[in-house]
mmCIF file of C-alpha atoms in Angstrom:
data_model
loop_
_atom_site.group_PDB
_atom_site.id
_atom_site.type_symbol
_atom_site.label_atom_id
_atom_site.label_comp_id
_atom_site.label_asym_id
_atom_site.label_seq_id
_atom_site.Cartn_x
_atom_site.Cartn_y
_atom_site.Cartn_z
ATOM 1 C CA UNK A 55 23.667 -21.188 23.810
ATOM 2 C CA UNK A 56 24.945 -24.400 25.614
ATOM 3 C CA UNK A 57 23.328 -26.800 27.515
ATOM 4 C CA UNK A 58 24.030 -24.827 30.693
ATOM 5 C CA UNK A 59 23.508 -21.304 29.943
ATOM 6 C CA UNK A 60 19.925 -21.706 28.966
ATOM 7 C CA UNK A 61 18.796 -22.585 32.325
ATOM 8 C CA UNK A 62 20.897 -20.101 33.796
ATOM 9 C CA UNK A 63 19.301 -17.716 31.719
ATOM 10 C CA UNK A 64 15.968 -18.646 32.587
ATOM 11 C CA UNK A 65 16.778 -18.715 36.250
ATOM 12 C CA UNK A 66 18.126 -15.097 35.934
ATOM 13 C CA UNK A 67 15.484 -13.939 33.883
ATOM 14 C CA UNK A 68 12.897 -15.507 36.643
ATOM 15 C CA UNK A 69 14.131 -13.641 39.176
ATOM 16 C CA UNK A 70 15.008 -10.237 37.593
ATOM 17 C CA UNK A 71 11.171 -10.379 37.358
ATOM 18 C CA UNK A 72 10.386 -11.371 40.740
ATOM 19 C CA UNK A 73 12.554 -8.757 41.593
ATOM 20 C CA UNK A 74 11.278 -6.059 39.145
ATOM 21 C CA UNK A 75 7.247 -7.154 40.648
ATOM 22 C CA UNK A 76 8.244 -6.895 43.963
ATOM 23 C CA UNK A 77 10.529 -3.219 43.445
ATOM 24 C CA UNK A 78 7.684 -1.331 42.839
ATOM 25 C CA UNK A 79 5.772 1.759 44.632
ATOM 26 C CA UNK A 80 2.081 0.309 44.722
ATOM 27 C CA UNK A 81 -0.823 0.625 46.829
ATOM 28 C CA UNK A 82 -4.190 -0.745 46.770
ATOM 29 C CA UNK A 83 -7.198 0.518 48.009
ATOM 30 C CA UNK A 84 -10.974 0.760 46.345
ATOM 31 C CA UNK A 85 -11.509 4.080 44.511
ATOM 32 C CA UNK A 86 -14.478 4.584 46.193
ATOM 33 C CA UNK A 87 -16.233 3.189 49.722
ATOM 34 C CA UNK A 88 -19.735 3.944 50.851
ATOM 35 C CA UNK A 89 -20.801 5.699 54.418
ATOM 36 C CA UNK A 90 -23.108 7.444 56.469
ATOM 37 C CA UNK A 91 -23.367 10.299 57.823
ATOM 38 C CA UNK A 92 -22.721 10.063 61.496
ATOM 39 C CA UNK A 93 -21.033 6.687 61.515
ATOM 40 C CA UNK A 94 -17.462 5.794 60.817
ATOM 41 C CA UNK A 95 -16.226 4.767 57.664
ATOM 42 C CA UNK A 96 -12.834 1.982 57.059
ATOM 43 C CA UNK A 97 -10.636 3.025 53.912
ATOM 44 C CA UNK A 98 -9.047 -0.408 53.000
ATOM 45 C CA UNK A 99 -5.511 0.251 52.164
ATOM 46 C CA UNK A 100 -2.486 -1.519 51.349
ATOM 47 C CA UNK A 101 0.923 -0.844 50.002
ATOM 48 C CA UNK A 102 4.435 -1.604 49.188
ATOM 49 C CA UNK A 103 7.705 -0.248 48.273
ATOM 50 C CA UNK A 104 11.054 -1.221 46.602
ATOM 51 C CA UNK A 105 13.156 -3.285 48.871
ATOM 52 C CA UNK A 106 15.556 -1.118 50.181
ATOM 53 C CA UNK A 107 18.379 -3.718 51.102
ATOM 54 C CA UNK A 108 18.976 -2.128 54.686
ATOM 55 C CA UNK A 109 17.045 -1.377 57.858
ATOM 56 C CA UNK A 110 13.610 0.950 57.819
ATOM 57 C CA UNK A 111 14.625 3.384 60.821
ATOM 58 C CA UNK A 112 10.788 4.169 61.036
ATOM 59 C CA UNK A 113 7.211 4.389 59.251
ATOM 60 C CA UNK A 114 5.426 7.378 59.021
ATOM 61 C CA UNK A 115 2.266 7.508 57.129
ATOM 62 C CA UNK A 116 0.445 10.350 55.572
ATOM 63 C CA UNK A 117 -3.069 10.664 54.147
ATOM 64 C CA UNK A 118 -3.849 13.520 52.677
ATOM 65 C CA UNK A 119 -7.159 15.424 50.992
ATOM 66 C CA UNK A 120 -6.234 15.470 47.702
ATOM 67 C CA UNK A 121 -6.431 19.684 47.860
ATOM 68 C CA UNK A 122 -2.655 18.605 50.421
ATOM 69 C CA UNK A 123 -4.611 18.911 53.533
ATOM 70 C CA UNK A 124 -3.105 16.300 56.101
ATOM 71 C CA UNK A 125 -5.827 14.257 57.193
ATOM 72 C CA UNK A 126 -4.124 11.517 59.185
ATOM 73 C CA UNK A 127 -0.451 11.989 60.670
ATOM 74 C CA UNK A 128 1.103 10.751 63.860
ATOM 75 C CA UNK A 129 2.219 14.032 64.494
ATOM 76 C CA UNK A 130 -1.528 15.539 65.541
ATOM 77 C CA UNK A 131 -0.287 19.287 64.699
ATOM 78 C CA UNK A 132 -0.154 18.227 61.382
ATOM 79 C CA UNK A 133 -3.620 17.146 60.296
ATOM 80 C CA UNK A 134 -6.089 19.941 59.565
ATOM 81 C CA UNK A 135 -8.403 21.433 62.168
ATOM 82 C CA UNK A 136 -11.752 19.593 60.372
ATOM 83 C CA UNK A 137 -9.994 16.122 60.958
ATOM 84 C CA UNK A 138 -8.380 16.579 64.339
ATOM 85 C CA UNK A 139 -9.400 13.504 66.329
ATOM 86 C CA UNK A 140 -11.600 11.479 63.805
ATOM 87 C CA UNK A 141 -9.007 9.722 61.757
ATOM 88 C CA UNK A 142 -7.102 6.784 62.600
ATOM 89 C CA UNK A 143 -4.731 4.882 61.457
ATOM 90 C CA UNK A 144 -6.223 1.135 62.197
ATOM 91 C CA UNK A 145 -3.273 -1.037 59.849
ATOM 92 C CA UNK A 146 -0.438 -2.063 61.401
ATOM 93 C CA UNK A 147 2.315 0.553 58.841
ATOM 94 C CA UNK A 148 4.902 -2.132 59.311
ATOM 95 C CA UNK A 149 2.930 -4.772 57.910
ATOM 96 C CA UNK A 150 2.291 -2.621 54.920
ATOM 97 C CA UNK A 151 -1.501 -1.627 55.948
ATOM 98 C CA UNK A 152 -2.705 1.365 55.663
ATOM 99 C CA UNK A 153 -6.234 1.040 56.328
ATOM 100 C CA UNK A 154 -7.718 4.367 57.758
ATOM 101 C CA UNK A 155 -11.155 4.710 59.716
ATOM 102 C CA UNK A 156 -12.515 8.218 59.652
ATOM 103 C CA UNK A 157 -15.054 8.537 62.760
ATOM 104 C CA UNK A 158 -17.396 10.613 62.537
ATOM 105 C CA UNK A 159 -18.283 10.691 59.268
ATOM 106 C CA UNK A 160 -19.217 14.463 58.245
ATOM 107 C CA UNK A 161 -20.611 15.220 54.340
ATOM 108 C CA UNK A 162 -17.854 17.547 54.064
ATOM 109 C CA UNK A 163 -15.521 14.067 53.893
ATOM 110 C CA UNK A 164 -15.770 13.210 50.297
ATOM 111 C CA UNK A 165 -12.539 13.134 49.323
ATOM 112 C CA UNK A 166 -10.600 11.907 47.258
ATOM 113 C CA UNK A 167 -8.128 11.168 49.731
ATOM 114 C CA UNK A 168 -4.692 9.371 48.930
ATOM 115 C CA UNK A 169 -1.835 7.829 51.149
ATOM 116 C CA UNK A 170 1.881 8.679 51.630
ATOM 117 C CA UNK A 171 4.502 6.668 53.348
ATOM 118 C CA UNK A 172 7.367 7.853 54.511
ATOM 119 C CA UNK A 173 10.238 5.471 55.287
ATOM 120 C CA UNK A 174 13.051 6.161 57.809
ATOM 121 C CA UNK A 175 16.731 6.154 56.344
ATOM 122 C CA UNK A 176 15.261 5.411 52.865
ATOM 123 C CA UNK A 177 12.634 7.032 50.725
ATOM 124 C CA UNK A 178 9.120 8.770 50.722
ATOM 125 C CA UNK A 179 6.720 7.760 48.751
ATOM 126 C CA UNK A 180 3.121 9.747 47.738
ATOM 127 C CA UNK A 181 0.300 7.186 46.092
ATOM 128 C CA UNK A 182 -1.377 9.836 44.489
ATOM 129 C CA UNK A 183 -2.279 7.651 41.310
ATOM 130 C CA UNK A 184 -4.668 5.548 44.201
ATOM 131 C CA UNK A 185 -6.693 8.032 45.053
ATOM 132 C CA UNK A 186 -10.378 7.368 47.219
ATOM 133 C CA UNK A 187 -13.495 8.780 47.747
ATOM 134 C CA UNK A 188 -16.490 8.370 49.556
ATOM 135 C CA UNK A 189 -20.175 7.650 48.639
ATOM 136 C CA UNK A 190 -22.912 8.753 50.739
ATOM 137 C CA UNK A 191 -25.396 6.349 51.336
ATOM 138 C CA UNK A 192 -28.890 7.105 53.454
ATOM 139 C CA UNK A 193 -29.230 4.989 56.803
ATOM 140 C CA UNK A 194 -30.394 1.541 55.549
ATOM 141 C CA UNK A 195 -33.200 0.294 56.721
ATOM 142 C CA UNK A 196 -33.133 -3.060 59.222
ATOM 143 C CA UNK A 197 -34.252 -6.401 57.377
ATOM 144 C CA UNK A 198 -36.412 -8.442 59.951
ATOM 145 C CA UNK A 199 -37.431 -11.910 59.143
ATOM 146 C CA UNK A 200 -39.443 -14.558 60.670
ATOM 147 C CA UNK A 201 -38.335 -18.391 59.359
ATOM 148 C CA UNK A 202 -41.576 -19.878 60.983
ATOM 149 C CA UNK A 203 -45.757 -19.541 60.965
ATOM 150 C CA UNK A 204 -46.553 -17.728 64.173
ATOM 151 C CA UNK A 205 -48.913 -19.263 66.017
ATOM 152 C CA UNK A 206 -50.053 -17.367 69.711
ATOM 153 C CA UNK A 207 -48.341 -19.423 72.799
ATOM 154 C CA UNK A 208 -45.701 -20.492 71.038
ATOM 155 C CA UNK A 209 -42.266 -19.886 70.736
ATOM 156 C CA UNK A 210 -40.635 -17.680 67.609
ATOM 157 C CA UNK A 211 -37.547 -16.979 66.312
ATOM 158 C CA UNK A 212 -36.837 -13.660 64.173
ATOM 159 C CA UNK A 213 -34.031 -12.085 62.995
ATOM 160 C CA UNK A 214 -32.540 -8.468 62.289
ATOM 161 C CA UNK A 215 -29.815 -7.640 60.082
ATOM 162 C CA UNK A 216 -28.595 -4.198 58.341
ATOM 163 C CA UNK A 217 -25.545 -3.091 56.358
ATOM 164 C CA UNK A 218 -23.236 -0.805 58.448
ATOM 165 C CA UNK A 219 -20.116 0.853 57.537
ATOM 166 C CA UNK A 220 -18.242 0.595 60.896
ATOM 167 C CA UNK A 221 -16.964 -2.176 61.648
ATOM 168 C CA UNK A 222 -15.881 -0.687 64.838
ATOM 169 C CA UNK A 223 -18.815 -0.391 65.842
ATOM 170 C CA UNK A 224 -21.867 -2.280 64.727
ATOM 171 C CA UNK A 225 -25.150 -1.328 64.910
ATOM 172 C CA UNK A 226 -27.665 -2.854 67.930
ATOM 173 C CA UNK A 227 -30.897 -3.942 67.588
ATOM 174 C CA UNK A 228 -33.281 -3.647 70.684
ATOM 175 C CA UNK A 229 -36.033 -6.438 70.749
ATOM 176 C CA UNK A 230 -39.801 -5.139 72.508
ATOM 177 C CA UNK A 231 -42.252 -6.836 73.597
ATOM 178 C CA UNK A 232 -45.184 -5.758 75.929
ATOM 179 C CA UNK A 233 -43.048 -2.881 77.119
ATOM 180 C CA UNK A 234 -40.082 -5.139 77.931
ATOM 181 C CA UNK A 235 -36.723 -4.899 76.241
ATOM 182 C CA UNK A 236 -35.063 -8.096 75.402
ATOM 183 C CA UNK A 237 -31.054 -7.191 74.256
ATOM 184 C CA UNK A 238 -29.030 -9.885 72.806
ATOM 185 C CA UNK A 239 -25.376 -8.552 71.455
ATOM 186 C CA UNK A 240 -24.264 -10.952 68.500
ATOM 187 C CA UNK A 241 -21.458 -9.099 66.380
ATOM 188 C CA UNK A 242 -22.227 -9.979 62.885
ATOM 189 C CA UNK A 243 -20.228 -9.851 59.858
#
């Protein structure tokens, strides 16, 4: 080849790759995510498409039981009876997140659950290769800790911490003393 079609070829070859990496139906989310019973639980999701080289009219997206049983759909008279009003859609679908948060948690939620997007004027798309599930974990117990010897008439500083899955809403500690209930809200990663 000549002095100038090797760089052109390289160039081209660059970007068919790009484009090849960035054509592709993916979506990421864990295959599994602990919860408890009770509390809510935050699927992590992700996803893209193959650009379509015109407009999106509109973003619909699906999750589904893996047995087909809607789970989350804008359309409420979709999802199944069990899920009515405890799923939620908490990604923005435009920004390609599809995070879901499934409050409350029942036992009966153990998936695996995967995601569909539909895509106005263009294509629908199931992820059922990314499937989820979730883990049941017992209530954890809090961690409290005291940095400093505590010595009567003095001032002491302990801590409380516990691992939650909900990070809508985090757990809160109540602090006794003497019969009197000291409440301090510090939200916690």
């Amino acid at each position: 080849m000549g002095v100038f079609k090797w760089p052109l070829f390289f160039v081209f070859l660059w970007f068919k790759v790009v484009q090849t990496e960035a054509s592709t139906w993916t979506a990421t989310v864990p295959s599994s995510v602990q919860g408890i019973d009770g509390s809510c639980v935050v699927i992590p999701c992700s996803y893209n498409y193959p650009e379509p080289g015109k407009q999106i009219a509109g973003y619909t997206g699906i999750w589904y039981k893996v047995i087909e049983d809607v789970i989350y759909h804008k359309d409420k008279n979709q999802i199944k009876q069990e899920f009515k009003g405890r799923t939620e859609l908490v990604g923005d679908i435009t920004q390609k997140n599809c995070s879901l948060k499934i409050d409350p948690l029942r036992q009966s939620d153990r998936g695996p659950f995967y995601f569909r997007i539909e895509l106005g004027g263009y294509e629908r798309y199931s992820y059922r290769n990314n499937e989820v599930s979730i883990t049941f974990i017992s209530a954890p117990q809090p961690t409290v800790s005291v940095k400093e010897e505590v010595v009567e008439g003095q001032t002491v500083s302990a801590s409380c911490s516990v691992s939650h899955s909900c990070p809508s809403s985090p757990p809160e500690f109540t602090w006794t003393h003497s019969g009197e209930k000291h409440f301090q809200s510090q939200q916690l990663t």
